[in-house]
mmCIF file of C-alpha atoms in Angstrom:
data_model
loop_
_atom_site.group_PDB
_atom_site.id
_atom_site.type_symbol
_atom_site.label_atom_id
_atom_site.label_comp_id
_atom_site.label_asym_id
_atom_site.label_seq_id
_atom_site.Cartn_x
_atom_site.Cartn_y
_atom_site.Cartn_z
ATOM 1 C CA MET A 1 -0.034 0.052 -0.090
ATOM 2 C CA LYS A 2 3.089 2.381 0.785
ATOM 3 C CA LYS A 3 4.099 1.862 -2.806
ATOM 4 C CA LYS A 4 0.851 2.871 -4.291
ATOM 5 C CA GLU A 5 1.000 6.136 -2.384
ATOM 6 C CA GLU A 6 4.583 6.648 -3.078
ATOM 7 C CA GLU A 7 3.830 6.570 -6.902
ATOM 8 C CA VAL A 8 0.984 8.784 -6.385
ATOM 9 C CA GLU A 9 3.178 11.601 -4.978
ATOM 10 C CA ASP A 10 5.796 10.949 -7.210
ATOM 11 C CA ALA A 11 3.292 11.171 -9.925
ATOM 12 C CA ASN A 12 1.814 14.550 -8.610
ATOM 13 C CA GLN A 13 5.661 15.874 -8.270
ATOM 14 C CA THR A 14 6.546 15.090 -11.964
ATOM 15 C CA LYS A 15 3.296 17.057 -12.913
ATOM 16 C CA LYS A 16 4.280 20.139 -11.045
ATOM 17 C CA GLN A 17 7.606 20.043 -12.782
ATOM 18 C CA ILE A 18 5.882 19.690 -15.990
ATOM 19 C CA LYS A 19 3.758 22.747 -15.216
ATOM 20 C CA ASP A 20 6.464 24.594 -13.636
ATOM 21 C CA GLU A 21 8.620 24.142 -16.813
ATOM 22 C CA LYS A 22 5.590 25.440 -18.981
ATOM 23 C CA ASP A 23 5.278 28.346 -16.836
ATOM 24 C CA CYS A 24 8.737 28.949 -16.998
ATOM 25 C CA ASN A 25 8.981 28.536 -21.085
ATOM 26 C CA SER A 26 6.164 31.693 -20.945
ATOM 27 C CA PHE A 27 8.876 34.088 -19.273
ATOM 28 C CA LYS A 28 10.465 36.695 -21.224
ATOM 29 C CA CYS A 29 13.963 37.498 -20.088
ATOM 30 C CA TYR A 30 14.421 41.248 -19.437
ATOM 31 C CA ASN A 31 18.157 40.965 -20.456
ATOM 32 C CA CYS A 32 18.078 39.360 -24.039
ATOM 33 C CA ASP A 33 14.551 39.658 -24.518
ATOM 34 C CA LYS A 34 13.820 35.652 -25.392
ATOM 35 C CA VAL A 35 11.230 33.551 -24.141
ATOM 36 C CA GLY A 36 11.939 30.674 -21.962
ATOM 37 C CA HIS A 37 14.140 31.647 -18.964
ATOM 38 C CA LEU A 38 14.298 34.333 -16.374
ATOM 39 C CA ALA A 39 17.040 37.363 -16.728
ATOM 40 C CA LYS A 40 18.767 35.918 -13.425
ATOM 41 C CA ASP A 41 19.457 32.545 -15.402
ATOM 42 C CA CYS A 42 20.208 34.208 -18.652
ATOM 43 C CA GLN A 43 23.643 33.181 -20.243
ATOM 44 C CA ILE A 44 24.090 36.771 -22.271
ATOM 45 C CA GLU A 45 26.016 39.629 -20.829
ATOM 46 C CA LYS A 46 23.913 41.571 -18.335
ATOM 47 C CA LYS A 47 23.110 44.951 -19.662
ATOM 48 C CA VAL A 48 24.336 47.755 -17.775
ATOM 49 C CA GLU A 49 22.169 50.495 -16.930
ATOM 50 C CA GLU A 50 23.859 53.686 -17.342
ATOM 51 C CA THR A 51 23.220 56.554 -14.775
ATOM 52 C CA THR A 52 23.367 60.097 -14.986
ATOM 53 C CA ASN A 53 23.627 62.578 -12.042
ATOM 54 C CA LEU A 54 23.239 66.094 -12.296
ATOM 55 C CA THR A 55 24.878 68.336 -9.596
ATOM 56 C CA LEU A 56 23.662 71.957 -9.580
ATOM 57 C CA GLU A 57 25.996 74.641 -7.398
ATOM 58 C CA ALA A 58 25.053 78.034 -6.809
ATOM 59 C CA GLU A 59 26.426 80.324 -4.660
ATOM 60 C CA ALA A 60 24.343 81.275 -1.302
ATOM 61 C CA ASN A 61 23.399 85.009 -2.639
ATOM 62 C CA GLU A 62 22.368 84.116 -6.136
ATOM 63 C CA GLY A 63 18.653 82.830 -7.626
ATOM 64 C CA PHE A 64 18.308 80.139 -9.811
ATOM 65 C CA LEU A 65 15.894 79.584 -12.619
ATOM 66 C CA LEU A 66 15.592 76.515 -14.616
ATOM 67 C CA MET A 67 12.496 76.744 -17.071
ATOM 68 C CA ALA A 68 11.482 75.213 -20.460
ATOM 69 C CA GLN A 69 8.882 76.776 -22.288
ATOM 70 C CA ASN A 70 7.066 76.781 -25.847
ATOM 71 C CA GLU A 71 7.681 79.995 -27.204
ATOM 72 C CA ILE A 72 4.545 79.650 -29.634
ATOM 73 C CA ASN A 73 2.178 79.912 -26.525
ATOM 74 C CA THR A 74 3.670 82.974 -24.576
ATOM 75 C CA ASN A 75 1.277 84.875 -22.540
ATOM 76 C CA ASP A 76 2.037 88.132 -20.866
ATOM 77 C CA ASN A 77 -0.134 87.904 -18.241
ATOM 78 C CA VAL A 78 0.745 84.818 -16.891
ATOM 79 C CA TRP A 79 3.173 84.916 -13.853
ATOM 80 C CA TYR A 80 5.515 81.898 -12.394
ATOM 81 C CA LEU A 81 5.829 81.775 -8.646
ATOM 82 C CA ASP A 82 9.737 81.016 -8.551
ATOM 83 C CA SER A 83 11.078 79.888 -5.024
ATOM 84 C CA GLU A 84 14.546 80.728 -6.176
ATOM 85 C CA ALA A 85 14.242 83.942 -7.690
ATOM 86 C CA SER A 86 15.703 87.166 -5.788
ATOM 87 C CA ASN A 87 13.348 89.599 -7.664
ATOM 88 C CA HIS A 88 10.221 89.830 -9.535
ATOM 89 C CA MET A 89 10.706 90.255 -13.443
ATOM 90 C CA CYS A 90 8.674 91.067 -16.218
ATOM 91 C CA GLY A 91 9.649 91.616 -20.192
ATOM 92 C CA HIS A 92 6.535 93.404 -20.916
ATOM 93 C CA LYS A 93 7.215 97.220 -20.600
ATOM 94 C CA HIS A 94 3.374 97.613 -21.500
ATOM 95 C CA LEU A 95 2.297 96.092 -18.227
ATOM 96 C CA PHE A 96 4.438 98.651 -16.218
ATOM 97 C CA LYS A 97 2.111 101.234 -14.477
ATOM 98 C CA GLU A 98 5.076 103.401 -13.478
ATOM 99 C CA MET A 99 8.922 102.385 -14.097
ATOM 100 C CA ARG A 100 12.438 104.274 -13.365
ATOM 101 C CA LYS A 101 15.411 103.345 -15.138
ATOM 102 C CA ILE A 102 18.250 101.755 -14.036
ATOM 103 C CA GLU A 103 21.785 101.716 -15.033
ATOM 104 C CA ASP A 104 24.217 99.011 -14.958
ATOM 105 C CA ALA A 105 21.941 96.189 -13.398
ATOM 106 C CA ASN A 106 22.156 92.451 -14.514
ATOM 107 C CA VAL A 107 20.381 89.384 -13.417
ATOM 108 C CA SER A 108 21.752 86.186 -13.558
ATOM 109 C CA PHE A 109 20.127 82.976 -14.605
ATOM 110 C CA GLY A 110 20.652 79.442 -14.037
ATOM 111 C CA ASP A 111 22.636 78.753 -17.022
ATOM 112 C CA ALA A 112 25.114 81.221 -16.019
ATOM 113 C CA SER A 113 23.909 83.922 -18.587
ATOM 114 C CA LYS A 114 23.355 87.422 -17.260
ATOM 115 C CA VAL A 115 20.801 89.809 -18.445
ATOM 116 C CA LYS A 116 20.522 93.500 -18.350
ATOM 117 C CA VAL A 117 18.023 95.074 -16.371
ATOM 118 C CA GLU A 118 16.342 98.343 -17.595
ATOM 119 C CA GLY A 119 14.150 99.324 -15.336
ATOM 120 C CA LYS A 120 12.053 98.828 -11.879
ATOM 121 C CA GLY A 121 8.711 99.357 -11.162
ATOM 122 C CA THR A 122 5.032 98.588 -10.417
ATOM 123 C CA ILE A 123 2.745 96.383 -12.489
ATOM 124 C CA CYS A 124 -1.140 96.270 -11.865
ATOM 125 C CA TYR A 125 -3.390 93.551 -12.163
ATOM 126 C CA LEU A 126 -7.194 92.596 -11.769
ATOM 127 C CA GLN A 127 -7.838 89.953 -8.956
ATOM 128 C CA LYS A 128 -10.748 87.422 -8.729
ATOM 129 C CA ASP A 129 -13.011 89.601 -6.556
ATOM 130 C CA GLY A 130 -12.289 92.351 -9.138
ATOM 131 C CA LEU A 131 -10.670 94.716 -7.431
ATOM 132 C CA ILE A 132 -7.330 95.937 -8.660
ATOM 133 C CA GLY A 133 -3.946 94.718 -7.066
ATOM 134 C CA SER A 134 -0.171 95.689 -7.830
ATOM 135 C CA ILE A 135 3.156 93.779 -7.577
ATOM 136 C CA GLN A 136 6.027 96.682 -6.336
ATOM 137 C CA ASP A 137 10.026 96.507 -7.264
ATOM 138 C CA VAL A 138 9.339 94.251 -10.661
ATOM 139 C CA TYR A 139 12.554 94.355 -12.645
ATOM 140 C CA TYR A 140 11.720 95.380 -16.338
ATOM 141 C CA VAL A 141 13.951 92.903 -18.071
ATOM 142 C CA PRO A 142 13.560 93.270 -21.935
ATOM 143 C CA ASN A 143 12.748 90.420 -24.354
ATOM 144 C CA LEU A 144 12.152 88.065 -21.037
ATOM 145 C CA LYS A 145 9.568 85.623 -22.338
ATOM 146 C CA THR A 146 8.184 84.748 -18.834
ATOM 147 C CA ASN A 147 7.047 86.767 -15.935
ATOM 148 C CA ILE A 148 8.577 85.875 -12.814
ATOM 149 C CA LEU A 149 7.058 86.356 -9.216
ATOM 150 C CA SER A 150 9.908 85.829 -6.654
ATOM 151 C CA LEU A 151 8.508 83.945 -3.674
ATOM 152 C CA GLY A 152 11.158 85.348 -1.202
ATOM 153 C CA GLN A 153 10.198 88.905 -2.248
ATOM 154 C CA LEU A 154 6.539 88.265 -1.690
ATOM 155 C CA THR A 155 6.947 86.783 1.725
#
């Protein structure tokens, strides 16, 4: 009787091995993209993932801005809140209510470029509640494509 039980157990184990082999044959290797084995069992040399690290350093007193924008959809009424900008900046002269000229002033951007500041003034805007608000001490930076609100200057 014991012999019969052992035969049944052996048969069940063989069925399990066949099932496992069938399941394994449906796996796709992430290393060589072939079916039938896993990447951990792959005989082909393992792919090496390249990693890139980007380190940005800035002096403590300088702001940093990194931005990308589609130039087709520029809107001079849109303002971007920037936690690293040291000053409010606008490139649209017609938005200024009043402005005084500034001589020999520049702003630095994240790509280490410097752009001339030609003025400083106040810009008015319509609030959602219908009242007129104003932003003071805004730099006029000609040809600046985006308007920037300095979070630090607002607080």
